Amino acid sequence: MIYLNGKFMPIEEAYIPVLDRGFIFGDGVYEVIPAYSRKPFRLARHLNRLQHSLDGIRLQNPFSDKDWENLLEQVIAKNEGEDQYLYLHITRGVAKRDHAFPVDVPPTVFIMSNPLLPPPAQLLVGGASAITAVDNRWIRCDVKAISLLPNVLLRQLAVDVHALETILIRDGFLTEGAASNIFVVKNKVLLAPPKSHLMLPGITYDVVLELAVANQIPHEIREISETEIRTADEILLTSSTKEIMPITSLDSKPVGNRKPGKMFTRLYMLYQQYKATHMRGHFPDAASS
Ligand code: PMP
Protein backbone atom coordinates (compact mmCIF):
# COMPACT_ATOMS: atom_id res chain seq x y z
CA MET A 1 0.00 0.00 0.00
CA ILE A 2 1.28 3.41 -0.95
CA TYR A 3 0.29 6.98 -0.18
CA LEU A 4 -0.32 9.35 -3.09
CA ASN A 5 -1.73 12.87 -2.71
CA GLY A 6 -3.95 12.23 0.30
CA LYS A 7 -5.01 8.65 -0.48
CA PHE A 8 -3.74 5.18 0.39
CA MET A 9 -3.95 2.59 -2.38
CA PRO A 10 -2.25 -0.52 -3.78
CA ILE A 11 0.81 0.52 -5.81
CA GLU A 12 -0.72 -1.01 -8.97
CA GLU A 13 -3.50 1.57 -8.78
CA ALA A 14 -1.19 4.57 -8.33
CA TYR A 15 -0.71 6.83 -11.34
CA ILE A 16 0.54 10.34 -11.88
CA PRO A 17 -0.24 12.59 -14.87
CA VAL A 18 2.45 12.78 -17.55
CA LEU A 19 2.78 16.52 -16.96
CA ASP A 20 4.00 15.98 -13.42
CA ARG A 21 7.19 18.06 -13.12
CA GLY A 22 8.91 15.08 -11.52
CA PHE A 23 8.40 13.18 -14.79
CA ILE A 24 9.10 16.13 -17.10
CA PHE A 25 12.01 17.85 -15.32
CA GLY A 26 13.05 15.61 -12.41
CA ASP A 27 11.85 18.61 -10.38
CA GLY A 28 11.53 17.19 -6.88
CA VAL A 29 13.27 15.77 -3.83
CA TYR A 30 13.10 12.53 -1.89
CA GLU A 31 14.09 10.75 1.30
CA VAL A 32 14.74 7.13 2.21
CA ILE A 33 13.98 6.30 5.84
CA PRO A 34 14.58 2.90 7.41
CA ALA A 35 12.05 1.61 9.96
CA TYR A 36 13.17 -1.09 12.38
CA SER A 37 10.52 -2.97 14.34
CA ARG A 38 8.05 -0.64 12.58
CA LYS A 39 9.66 2.47 14.10
CA PRO A 40 11.24 5.01 11.75
CA PHE A 41 14.94 5.28 12.56
CA ARG A 42 16.35 8.78 13.13
CA LEU A 43 13.16 10.31 11.79
CA ALA A 44 13.92 13.84 13.04
CA ARG A 45 17.21 13.82 11.11
CA HIS A 46 15.56 12.60 7.91
CA LEU A 47 12.86 15.25 8.19
CA ASN A 48 15.52 17.92 8.79
CA ARG A 49 17.34 16.80 5.66
CA LEU A 50 14.06 16.76 3.72
CA GLN A 51 13.50 20.39 4.74
CA HIS A 52 17.05 21.23 3.61
CA SER A 53 16.38 19.58 0.22
CA LEU A 54 13.04 21.39 -0.16
CA ASP A 55 14.69 24.71 0.72
CA GLY A 56 17.41 23.89 -1.84
CA ILE A 57 14.82 23.66 -4.65
CA ARG A 58 12.56 26.41 -3.25
CA LEU A 59 9.57 24.13 -2.71
CA GLN A 60 7.35 24.61 0.33
CA ASN A 61 7.09 21.69 2.73
CA PRO A 62 3.48 20.48 2.37
CA PHE A 63 3.41 19.00 5.90
CA SER A 64 4.60 19.61 9.44
CA ASP A 65 7.00 17.08 10.96
CA LYS A 66 4.11 15.72 13.06
CA ASP A 67 2.00 15.21 9.90
CA TRP A 68 4.88 13.42 8.19
CA GLU A 69 5.31 11.20 11.23
CA ASN A 70 1.60 10.28 11.20
CA LEU A 71 1.62 9.57 7.48
CA LEU A 72 4.75 7.43 7.66
CA GLU A 73 3.30 5.48 10.61
CA GLN A 74 0.18 4.77 8.57
CA VAL A 75 2.21 3.57 5.59
CA ILE A 76 4.27 1.29 7.86
CA ALA A 77 1.10 -0.12 9.47
CA LYS A 78 -0.43 -0.90 6.05
CA ASN A 79 2.63 -2.84 4.85
CA GLU A 80 4.21 -6.19 5.69
CA GLY A 81 7.40 -6.65 7.61
CA GLU A 82 8.85 -5.47 10.88
CA ASP A 83 11.75 -3.81 9.08
CA GLN A 84 10.81 -1.63 6.11
CA TYR A 85 12.31 1.25 4.21
CA LEU A 86 10.14 4.20 3.41
CA TYR A 87 10.61 6.12 0.19
CA LEU A 88 9.14 9.61 0.29
CA HIS A 89 8.99 11.76 -2.84
CA ILE A 90 7.74 15.30 -3.42
CA THR A 91 7.57 17.04 -6.81
CA ARG A 92 6.56 20.54 -7.86
CA GLY A 93 3.23 19.15 -9.08
CA VAL A 94 1.42 19.00 -12.40
CA ALA A 95 1.51 21.98 -14.79
CA LYS A 96 1.86 22.87 -18.47
CA ARG A 97 5.48 22.25 -19.46
CA ASP A 98 7.47 25.39 -18.68
CA HIS A 99 10.74 25.66 -16.78
CA ALA A 100 9.40 28.51 -14.64
CA PHE A 101 7.80 27.46 -11.35
CA PRO A 102 4.02 27.07 -11.70
CA VAL A 103 1.87 29.31 -9.49
CA ASP A 104 -0.61 27.84 -6.98
CA VAL A 105 0.01 24.24 -8.00
CA PRO A 106 -0.09 21.65 -5.21
CA PRO A 107 2.98 19.40 -4.95
CA THR A 108 2.76 15.69 -5.71
CA VAL A 109 3.45 13.66 -2.56
CA PHE A 110 4.19 9.96 -2.78
CA ILE A 111 5.27 7.49 -0.09
CA MET A 112 5.96 3.80 -0.57
CA SER A 113 7.44 1.11 1.63
CA ASN A 114 9.55 -1.92 0.81
CA PRO A 115 10.91 -4.70 3.00
CA LEU A 116 14.28 -3.79 4.50
CA LEU A 117 16.66 -6.72 4.33
CA PRO A 118 20.06 -6.74 6.04
CA PRO A 119 23.07 -6.71 3.68
CA PRO A 120 24.03 -10.26 2.57
CA ALA A 121 26.18 -11.97 5.24
CA GLN A 122 28.56 -13.05 2.50
CA LEU A 123 29.46 -9.38 1.78
CA LEU A 124 29.81 -8.52 5.48
CA VAL A 125 32.17 -11.45 6.05
CA GLY A 126 34.03 -11.44 2.75
CA GLY A 127 33.81 -7.75 1.85
CA ALA A 128 32.51 -6.05 -1.27
CA SER A 129 34.22 -4.56 -4.29
CA ALA A 130 34.06 -1.00 -5.57
CA ILE A 131 35.40 0.98 -8.48
CA THR A 132 36.31 4.67 -8.72
CA ALA A 133 35.06 7.28 -11.17
CA VAL A 134 35.24 11.01 -11.65
CA ASP A 135 32.38 12.73 -9.82
CA ASN A 136 30.62 14.46 -12.71
CA ARG A 137 27.41 15.39 -10.85
CA TRP A 138 26.15 18.91 -10.25
CA ILE A 139 27.47 20.92 -7.29
CA ARG A 140 24.38 20.69 -5.05
CA CYS A 141 24.87 17.08 -4.04
CA ASP A 142 23.70 18.08 -0.53
CA VAL A 143 20.18 18.30 -2.01
CA LYS A 144 18.52 14.88 -2.25
CA ALA A 145 17.08 15.59 -5.69
CA ILE A 146 15.05 13.00 -7.62
CA SER A 147 17.00 13.89 -10.80
CA LEU A 148 19.51 11.08 -10.30
CA LEU A 149 20.71 10.45 -13.86
CA PRO A 150 24.42 11.04 -13.08
CA ASN A 151 24.16 8.75 -10.02
CA VAL A 152 22.38 6.11 -12.11
CA LEU A 153 25.10 6.20 -14.80
CA LEU A 154 27.91 6.15 -12.21
CA ARG A 155 26.37 3.25 -10.26
CA GLN A 156 25.88 1.30 -13.50
CA LEU A 157 29.65 1.44 -14.09
CA ALA A 158 29.98 -0.64 -10.90
CA VAL A 159 27.12 -2.97 -11.84
CA ASP A 160 28.75 -3.57 -15.25
CA VAL A 161 31.83 -5.06 -13.54
CA HIS A 162 29.86 -6.80 -10.75
CA ALA A 163 31.06 -4.34 -8.12
CA LEU A 164 28.84 -3.01 -5.31
CA GLU A 165 29.51 0.70 -5.59
CA THR A 166 31.24 3.48 -7.53
CA ILE A 167 33.37 5.70 -5.31
CA LEU A 168 33.48 9.27 -6.59
CA ILE A 169 36.51 11.53 -6.83
CA ARG A 170 36.26 15.24 -7.56
CA ASP A 171 39.39 17.29 -8.23
CA GLY A 172 41.55 14.60 -6.62
CA PHE A 173 39.47 14.22 -3.44
CA LEU A 174 36.88 11.72 -2.22
CA THR A 175 33.29 12.93 -2.21
CA GLU A 176 31.05 9.88 -1.61
CA GLY A 177 29.62 6.82 -3.35
CA ALA A 178 27.03 6.93 -6.15
CA ALA A 179 24.41 6.07 -3.48
CA SER A 180 26.36 5.97 -0.21
CA ASN A 181 28.90 7.78 1.97
CA ILE A 182 32.48 6.54 2.13
CA PHE A 183 34.96 6.44 5.02
CA VAL A 184 38.64 5.55 4.83
CA VAL A 185 40.80 4.02 7.58
CA LYS A 186 44.51 4.77 7.68
CA ASN A 187 46.85 3.87 10.55
CA LYS A 188 43.86 3.05 12.83
CA VAL A 189 42.31 6.48 12.25
CA LEU A 190 38.82 6.74 10.76
CA LEU A 191 38.80 9.46 8.08
CA ALA A 192 35.57 11.11 6.93
CA PRO A 193 35.22 13.70 4.17
CA PRO A 194 33.75 16.95 5.53
CA LYS A 195 30.10 17.71 4.73
CA SER A 196 29.75 20.23 1.92
CA HIS A 197 27.61 20.95 -1.11
CA LEU A 198 29.56 18.18 -2.87
CA MET A 199 28.07 15.30 -0.88
CA LEU A 200 24.82 14.17 0.66
CA PRO A 201 24.89 14.63 4.45
CA GLY A 202 24.23 10.96 5.22
CA ILE A 203 22.17 10.04 8.25
CA THR A 204 24.27 6.87 8.65
CA TYR A 205 27.45 8.96 8.22
CA ASP A 206 26.33 10.96 11.28
CA VAL A 207 25.60 7.81 13.29
CA VAL A 208 29.08 6.45 12.52
CA LEU A 209 30.78 9.67 13.61
CA GLU A 210 28.66 9.84 16.78
CA LEU A 211 29.64 6.25 17.56
CA ALA A 212 33.30 7.15 16.97
CA VAL A 213 33.05 10.07 19.41
CA ALA A 214 31.15 8.07 22.05
CA ASN A 215 33.63 5.20 21.90
CA GLN A 216 36.87 7.18 21.67
CA ILE A 217 37.65 5.86 18.20
CA PRO A 218 40.35 8.06 16.67
CA HIS A 219 38.84 9.95 13.76
CA GLU A 220 39.41 13.00 11.57
CA ILE A 221 36.95 14.90 9.43
CA ARG A 222 38.97 16.28 6.55
CA GLU A 223 39.54 16.14 2.81
CA ILE A 224 40.72 12.67 1.70
CA SER A 225 42.98 12.53 -1.33
CA GLU A 226 42.72 9.97 -4.10
CA THR A 227 46.12 8.58 -3.01
CA GLU A 228 44.79 8.07 0.51
CA ILE A 229 41.82 6.12 -0.87
CA ARG A 230 44.12 3.96 -2.94
CA THR A 231 46.47 3.24 -0.02
CA ALA A 232 43.75 2.86 2.62
CA ASP A 233 43.94 0.11 5.24
CA GLU A 234 40.14 -0.11 5.13
CA ILE A 235 37.30 1.49 3.17
CA LEU A 236 33.79 1.58 4.67
CA LEU A 237 30.51 2.32 2.90
CA THR A 238 27.44 3.61 4.74
CA SER A 239 23.81 4.15 3.83
CA SER A 240 20.43 3.80 5.50
CA THR A 241 19.64 0.59 3.63
CA LYS A 242 23.15 -0.95 3.60
CA GLU A 243 24.14 0.24 7.11
CA ILE A 244 27.94 -0.25 7.24
CA MET A 245 29.73 -2.42 4.72
CA PRO A 246 33.41 -3.23 4.17
CA ILE A 247 34.93 -2.48 0.76
CA THR A 248 37.81 -4.92 0.34
CA SER A 249 38.64 -4.43 -3.31
CA LEU A 250 39.01 -1.16 -5.20
CA ASP A 251 39.44 -1.06 -8.98
CA SER A 252 40.28 -4.80 -8.79
CA LYS A 253 43.11 -4.21 -6.29
CA PRO A 254 42.97 -5.37 -2.66
CA VAL A 255 42.17 -2.85 0.07
CA GLY A 256 44.48 -3.61 3.04
CA ASN A 257 44.67 -7.39 3.31
CA ARG A 258 41.44 -7.82 1.31
CA LYS A 259 39.49 -8.77 4.45
CA PRO A 260 37.00 -6.69 6.44
CA GLY A 261 39.17 -4.91 9.01
CA LYS A 262 39.04 -4.16 12.72
CA MET A 263 37.49 -0.73 12.30
CA PHE A 264 34.66 -2.19 10.23
CA THR A 265 34.01 -4.97 12.75
CA ARG A 266 33.98 -2.54 15.67
CA LEU A 267 31.70 0.01 14.01
CA TYR A 268 29.41 -2.71 12.67
CA MET A 269 28.91 -4.11 16.20
CA LEU A 270 28.38 -0.63 17.64
CA TYR A 271 25.86 0.16 14.91
CA GLN A 272 23.88 -3.02 15.64
CA GLN A 273 23.85 -2.17 19.37
CA TYR A 274 22.69 1.35 18.59
CA LYS A 275 19.87 0.00 16.41
CA ALA A 276 18.83 -2.39 19.19
CA THR A 277 18.56 0.54 21.61
CA HIS A 278 16.33 2.29 19.09
CA MET A 279 14.17 -0.81 18.68
CA ARG A 280 13.68 -1.14 22.43
CA GLY A 281 11.89 2.17 22.24
CA HIS A 282 14.63 4.61 23.15
CA PHE A 283 15.34 7.24 20.59
CA PRO A 284 18.96 8.29 20.93
CA ASP A 285 18.50 10.97 18.30
CA ALA A 286 20.06 14.29 19.19
CA ALA A 287 17.94 16.14 16.63
CA SER A 288 14.68 15.09 18.28
CA SER A 289 15.74 15.88 21.85
N1 PMP B 1 25.11 9.71 -0.66
C1 PMP B 1 24.24 9.43 -1.65
C2 PMP B 1 24.47 10.00 -3.01
C3 PMP B 1 23.12 8.60 -1.39
O1 PMP B 1 22.23 8.34 -2.37
C4 PMP B 1 22.96 8.04 -0.09
C5 PMP B 1 21.81 7.12 0.20
N2 PMP B 1 20.60 7.78 0.25
C6 PMP B 1 23.89 8.36 0.91
C7 PMP B 1 24.96 9.20 0.58
C8 PMP B 1 23.75 7.82 2.30
O2 PMP B 1 22.83 8.56 3.03
P1 PMP B 1 21.98 7.90 4.22
O3 PMP B 1 22.97 7.37 5.21
O4 PMP B 1 21.19 9.01 4.77
O5 PMP B 1 21.17 6.80 3.60
CSV table of C-alpha atoms and ligand atoms in Angstrom, one decimal:
chain,number,residue,atom,x,y,z
A,1,MET,CA,0.0,0.0,0.0
A,2,ILE,CA,1.3,3.4,-0.9
A,3,TYR,CA,0.3,7.0,-0.2
A,4,LEU,CA,-0.3,9.3,-3.1
A,5,ASN,CA,-1.7,12.9,-2.7
A,6,GLY,CA,-4.0,12.2,0.3
A,7,LYS,CA,-5.0,8.6,-0.5
A,8,PHE,CA,-3.7,5.2,0.4
A,9,MET,CA,-3.9,2.6,-2.4
A,10,PRO,CA,-2.2,-0.5,-3.8
A,11,ILE,CA,0.8,0.5,-5.8
A,12,GLU,CA,-0.7,-1.0,-9.0
A,13,GLU,CA,-3.5,1.6,-8.8
A,14,ALA,CA,-1.2,4.6,-8.3
A,15,TYR,CA,-0.7,6.8,-11.3
A,16,ILE,CA,0.5,10.3,-11.9
A,17,PRO,CA,-0.2,12.6,-14.9
A,18,VAL,CA,2.4,12.8,-17.5
A,19,LEU,CA,2.8,16.5,-17.0
A,20,ASP,CA,4.0,16.0,-13.4
A,21,ARG,CA,7.2,18.1,-13.1
A,22,GLY,CA,8.9,15.1,-11.5
A,23,PHE,CA,8.4,13.2,-14.8
A,24,ILE,CA,9.1,16.1,-17.1
A,25,PHE,CA,12.0,17.9,-15.3
A,26,GLY,CA,13.1,15.6,-12.4
A,27,ASP,CA,11.8,18.6,-10.4
A,28,GLY,CA,11.5,17.2,-6.9
A,29,VAL,CA,13.3,15.8,-3.8
A,30,TYR,CA,13.1,12.5,-1.9
A,31,GLU,CA,14.1,10.8,1.3
A,32,VAL,CA,14.7,7.1,2.2
A,33,ILE,CA,14.0,6.3,5.8
A,34,PRO,CA,14.6,2.9,7.4
A,35,ALA,CA,12.0,1.6,10.0
A,36,TYR,CA,13.2,-1.1,12.4
A,37,SER,CA,10.5,-3.0,14.3
A,38,ARG,CA,8.1,-0.6,12.6
A,39,LYS,CA,9.7,2.5,14.1
A,40,PRO,CA,11.2,5.0,11.7
A,41,PHE,CA,14.9,5.3,12.6
A,42,ARG,CA,16.4,8.8,13.1
A,43,LEU,CA,13.2,10.3,11.8
A,44,ALA,CA,13.9,13.8,13.0
A,45,ARG,CA,17.2,13.8,11.1
A,46,HIS,CA,15.6,12.6,7.9
A,47,LEU,CA,12.9,15.2,8.2
A,48,ASN,CA,15.5,17.9,8.8
A,49,ARG,CA,17.3,16.8,5.7
A,50,LEU,CA,14.1,16.8,3.7
A,51,GLN,CA,13.5,20.4,4.7
A,52,HIS,CA,17.1,21.2,3.6
A,53,SER,CA,16.4,19.6,0.2
A,54,LEU,CA,13.0,21.4,-0.2
A,55,ASP,CA,14.7,24.7,0.7
A,56,GLY,CA,17.4,23.9,-1.8
A,57,ILE,CA,14.8,23.7,-4.6
A,58,ARG,CA,12.6,26.4,-3.3
A,59,LEU,CA,9.6,24.1,-2.7
A,60,GLN,CA,7.4,24.6,0.3
A,61,ASN,CA,7.1,21.7,2.7
A,62,PRO,CA,3.5,20.5,2.4
A,63,PHE,CA,3.4,19.0,5.9
A,64,SER,CA,4.6,19.6,9.4
A,65,ASP,CA,7.0,17.1,11.0
A,66,LYS,CA,4.1,15.7,13.1
A,67,ASP,CA,2.0,15.2,9.9
A,68,TRP,CA,4.9,13.4,8.2
A,69,GLU,CA,5.3,11.2,11.2
A,70,ASN,CA,1.6,10.3,11.2
A,71,LEU,CA,1.6,9.6,7.5
A,72,LEU,CA,4.7,7.4,7.7
A,73,GLU,CA,3.3,5.5,10.6
A,74,GLN,CA,0.2,4.8,8.6
A,75,VAL,CA,2.2,3.6,5.6
A,76,ILE,CA,4.3,1.3,7.9
A,77,ALA,CA,1.1,-0.1,9.5
A,78,LYS,CA,-0.4,-0.9,6.0
A,79,ASN,CA,2.6,-2.8,4.9
A,80,GLU,CA,4.2,-6.2,5.7
A,81,GLY,CA,7.4,-6.7,7.6
A,82,GLU,CA,8.8,-5.5,10.9
A,83,ASP,CA,11.8,-3.8,9.1
A,84,GLN,CA,10.8,-1.6,6.1
A,85,TYR,CA,12.3,1.2,4.2
A,86,LEU,CA,10.1,4.2,3.4
A,87,TYR,CA,10.6,6.1,0.2
A,88,LEU,CA,9.1,9.6,0.3
A,89,HIS,CA,9.0,11.8,-2.8
A,90,ILE,CA,7.7,15.3,-3.4
A,91,THR,CA,7.6,17.0,-6.8
A,92,ARG,CA,6.6,20.5,-7.9
A,93,GLY,CA,3.2,19.2,-9.1
A,94,VAL,CA,1.4,19.0,-12.4
A,95,ALA,CA,1.5,22.0,-14.8
A,96,LYS,CA,1.9,22.9,-18.5
A,97,ARG,CA,5.5,22.3,-19.5
A,98,ASP,CA,7.5,25.4,-18.7
A,99,HIS,CA,10.7,25.7,-16.8
A,100,ALA,CA,9.4,28.5,-14.6
A,101,PHE,CA,7.8,27.5,-11.3
A,102,PRO,CA,4.0,27.1,-11.7
A,103,VAL,CA,1.9,29.3,-9.5
A,104,ASP,CA,-0.6,27.8,-7.0
A,105,VAL,CA,0.0,24.2,-8.0
A,106,PRO,CA,-0.1,21.7,-5.2
A,107,PRO,CA,3.0,19.4,-4.9
A,108,THR,CA,2.8,15.7,-5.7
A,109,VAL,CA,3.5,13.7,-2.6
A,110,PHE,CA,4.2,10.0,-2.8
A,111,ILE,CA,5.3,7.5,-0.1
A,112,MET,CA,6.0,3.8,-0.6
A,113,SER,CA,7.4,1.1,1.6
A,114,ASN,CA,9.5,-1.9,0.8
A,115,PRO,CA,10.9,-4.7,3.0
A,116,LEU,CA,14.3,-3.8,4.5
A,117,LEU,CA,16.7,-6.7,4.3
A,118,PRO,CA,20.1,-6.7,6.0
A,119,PRO,CA,23.1,-6.7,3.7
A,120,PRO,CA,24.0,-10.3,2.6
A,121,ALA,CA,26.2,-12.0,5.2
A,122,GLN,CA,28.6,-13.0,2.5
A,123,LEU,CA,29.5,-9.4,1.8
A,124,LEU,CA,29.8,-8.5,5.5
A,125,VAL,CA,32.2,-11.4,6.1
A,126,GLY,CA,34.0,-11.4,2.8
A,127,GLY,CA,33.8,-7.8,1.8
A,128,ALA,CA,32.5,-6.1,-1.3
A,129,SER,CA,34.2,-4.6,-4.3
A,130,ALA,CA,34.1,-1.0,-5.6
A,131,ILE,CA,35.4,1.0,-8.5
A,132,THR,CA,36.3,4.7,-8.7
A,133,ALA,CA,35.1,7.3,-11.2
A,134,VAL,CA,35.2,11.0,-11.7
A,135,ASP,CA,32.4,12.7,-9.8
A,136,ASN,CA,30.6,14.5,-12.7
A,137,ARG,CA,27.4,15.4,-10.8
A,138,TRP,CA,26.2,18.9,-10.2
A,139,ILE,CA,27.5,20.9,-7.3
A,140,ARG,CA,24.4,20.7,-5.0
A,141,CYS,CA,24.9,17.1,-4.0
A,142,ASP,CA,23.7,18.1,-0.5
A,143,VAL,CA,20.2,18.3,-2.0
A,144,LYS,CA,18.5,14.9,-2.3
A,145,ALA,CA,17.1,15.6,-5.7
A,146,ILE,CA,15.1,13.0,-7.6
A,147,SER,CA,17.0,13.9,-10.8
A,148,LEU,CA,19.5,11.1,-10.3
A,149,LEU,CA,20.7,10.5,-13.9
A,150,PRO,CA,24.4,11.0,-13.1
A,151,ASN,CA,24.2,8.7,-10.0
A,152,VAL,CA,22.4,6.1,-12.1
A,153,LEU,CA,25.1,6.2,-14.8
A,154,LEU,CA,27.9,6.2,-12.2
A,155,ARG,CA,26.4,3.3,-10.3
A,156,GLN,CA,25.9,1.3,-13.5
A,157,LEU,CA,29.7,1.4,-14.1
A,158,ALA,CA,30.0,-0.6,-10.9
A,159,VAL,CA,27.1,-3.0,-11.8
A,160,ASP,CA,28.7,-3.6,-15.2
A,161,VAL,CA,31.8,-5.1,-13.5
A,162,HIS,CA,29.9,-6.8,-10.8
A,163,ALA,CA,31.1,-4.3,-8.1
A,164,LEU,CA,28.8,-3.0,-5.3
A,165,GLU,CA,29.5,0.7,-5.6
A,166,THR,CA,31.2,3.5,-7.5
A,167,ILE,CA,33.4,5.7,-5.3
A,168,LEU,CA,33.5,9.3,-6.6
A,169,ILE,CA,36.5,11.5,-6.8
A,170,ARG,CA,36.3,15.2,-7.6
A,171,ASP,CA,39.4,17.3,-8.2
A,172,GLY,CA,41.6,14.6,-6.6
A,173,PHE,CA,39.5,14.2,-3.4
A,174,LEU,CA,36.9,11.7,-2.2
A,175,THR,CA,33.3,12.9,-2.2
A,176,GLU,CA,31.0,9.9,-1.6
A,177,GLY,CA,29.6,6.8,-3.3
A,178,ALA,CA,27.0,6.9,-6.1
A,179,ALA,CA,24.4,6.1,-3.5
A,180,SER,CA,26.4,6.0,-0.2
A,181,ASN,CA,28.9,7.8,2.0
A,182,ILE,CA,32.5,6.5,2.1
A,183,PHE,CA,35.0,6.4,5.0
A,184,VAL,CA,38.6,5.5,4.8
A,185,VAL,CA,40.8,4.0,7.6
A,186,LYS,CA,44.5,4.8,7.7
A,187,ASN,CA,46.8,3.9,10.6
A,188,LYS,CA,43.9,3.1,12.8
A,189,VAL,CA,42.3,6.5,12.2
A,190,LEU,CA,38.8,6.7,10.8
A,191,LEU,CA,38.8,9.5,8.1
A,192,ALA,CA,35.6,11.1,6.9
A,193,PRO,CA,35.2,13.7,4.2
A,194,PRO,CA,33.7,16.9,5.5
A,195,LYS,CA,30.1,17.7,4.7
A,196,SER,CA,29.7,20.2,1.9
A,197,HIS,CA,27.6,21.0,-1.1
A,198,LEU,CA,29.6,18.2,-2.9
A,199,MET,CA,28.1,15.3,-0.9
A,200,LEU,CA,24.8,14.2,0.7
A,201,PRO,CA,24.9,14.6,4.4
A,202,GLY,CA,24.2,11.0,5.2
A,203,ILE,CA,22.2,10.0,8.3
A,204,THR,CA,24.3,6.9,8.7
A,205,TYR,CA,27.5,9.0,8.2
A,206,ASP,CA,26.3,11.0,11.3
A,207,VAL,CA,25.6,7.8,13.3
A,208,VAL,CA,29.1,6.5,12.5
A,209,LEU,CA,30.8,9.7,13.6
A,210,GLU,CA,28.7,9.8,16.8
A,211,LEU,CA,29.6,6.2,17.6
A,212,ALA,CA,33.3,7.1,17.0
A,213,VAL,CA,33.1,10.1,19.4
A,214,ALA,CA,31.1,8.1,22.1
A,215,ASN,CA,33.6,5.2,21.9
A,216,GLN,CA,36.9,7.2,21.7
A,217,ILE,CA,37.6,5.9,18.2
A,218,PRO,CA,40.3,8.1,16.7
A,219,HIS,CA,38.8,9.9,13.8
A,220,GLU,CA,39.4,13.0,11.6
A,221,ILE,CA,36.9,14.9,9.4
A,222,ARG,CA,39.0,16.3,6.6
A,223,GLU,CA,39.5,16.1,2.8
A,224,ILE,CA,40.7,12.7,1.7
A,225,SER,CA,43.0,12.5,-1.3
A,226,GLU,CA,42.7,10.0,-4.1
A,227,THR,CA,46.1,8.6,-3.0
A,228,GLU,CA,44.8,8.1,0.5
A,229,ILE,CA,41.8,6.1,-0.9
A,230,ARG,CA,44.1,4.0,-2.9
A,231,THR,CA,46.5,3.2,0.0
A,232,ALA,CA,43.7,2.9,2.6
A,233,ASP,CA,43.9,0.1,5.2
A,234,GLU,CA,40.1,-0.1,5.1
A,235,ILE,CA,37.3,1.5,3.2
A,236,LEU,CA,33.8,1.6,4.7
A,237,LEU,CA,30.5,2.3,2.9
A,238,THR,CA,27.4,3.6,4.7
A,239,SER,CA,23.8,4.2,3.8
A,240,SER,CA,20.4,3.8,5.5
A,241,THR,CA,19.6,0.6,3.6
A,242,LYS,CA,23.1,-0.9,3.6
A,243,GLU,CA,24.1,0.2,7.1
A,244,ILE,CA,27.9,-0.2,7.2
A,245,MET,CA,29.7,-2.4,4.7
A,246,PRO,CA,33.4,-3.2,4.2
A,247,ILE,CA,34.9,-2.5,0.8
A,248,THR,CA,37.8,-4.9,0.3
A,249,SER,CA,38.6,-4.4,-3.3
A,250,LEU,CA,39.0,-1.2,-5.2
A,251,ASP,CA,39.4,-1.1,-9.0
A,252,SER,CA,40.3,-4.8,-8.8
A,253,LYS,CA,43.1,-4.2,-6.3
A,254,PRO,CA,43.0,-5.4,-2.7
A,255,VAL,CA,42.2,-2.9,0.1
A,256,GLY,CA,44.5,-3.6,3.0
A,257,ASN,CA,44.7,-7.4,3.3
A,258,ARG,CA,41.4,-7.8,1.3
A,259,LYS,CA,39.5,-8.8,4.5
A,260,PRO,CA,37.0,-6.7,6.4
A,261,GLY,CA,39.2,-4.9,9.0
A,262,LYS,CA,39.0,-4.2,12.7
A,263,MET,CA,37.5,-0.7,12.3
A,264,PHE,CA,34.7,-2.2,10.2
A,265,THR,CA,34.0,-5.0,12.8
A,266,ARG,CA,34.0,-2.5,15.7
A,267,LEU,CA,31.7,0.0,14.0
A,268,TYR,CA,29.4,-2.7,12.7
A,269,MET,CA,28.9,-4.1,16.2
A,270,LEU,CA,28.4,-0.6,17.6
A,271,TYR,CA,25.9,0.2,14.9
A,272,GLN,CA,23.9,-3.0,15.6
A,273,GLN,CA,23.8,-2.2,19.4
A,274,TYR,CA,22.7,1.3,18.6
A,275,LYS,CA,19.9,0.0,16.4
A,276,ALA,CA,18.8,-2.4,19.2
A,277,THR,CA,18.6,0.5,21.6
A,278,HIS,CA,16.3,2.3,19.1
A,279,MET,CA,14.2,-0.8,18.7
A,280,ARG,CA,13.7,-1.1,22.4
A,281,GLY,CA,11.9,2.2,22.2
A,282,HIS,CA,14.6,4.6,23.2
A,283,PHE,CA,15.3,7.2,20.6
A,284,PRO,CA,19.0,8.3,20.9
A,285,ASP,CA,18.5,11.0,18.3
A,286,ALA,CA,20.1,14.3,19.2
A,287,ALA,CA,17.9,16.1,16.6
A,288,SER,CA,14.7,15.1,18.3
A,289,SER,CA,15.7,15.9,21.8
B,1,PMP,N1,25.1,9.7,-0.7
B,1,PMP,C1,24.2,9.4,-1.6
B,1,PMP,C2,24.5,10.0,-3.0
B,1,PMP,C3,23.1,8.6,-1.4
B,1,PMP,O1,22.2,8.3,-2.4
B,1,PMP,C4,23.0,8.0,-0.1
B,1,PMP,C5,21.8,7.1,0.2
B,1,PMP,N2,20.6,7.8,0.3
B,1,PMP,C6,23.9,8.4,0.9
B,1,PMP,C7,25.0,9.2,0.6
B,1,PMP,C8,23.7,7.8,2.3
B,1,PMP,O2,22.8,8.6,3.0
B,1,PMP,P1,22.0,7.9,4.2
B,1,PMP,O3,23.0,7.4,5.2
B,1,PMP,O4,21.2,9.0,4.8
B,1,PMP,O5,21.2,6.8,3.6
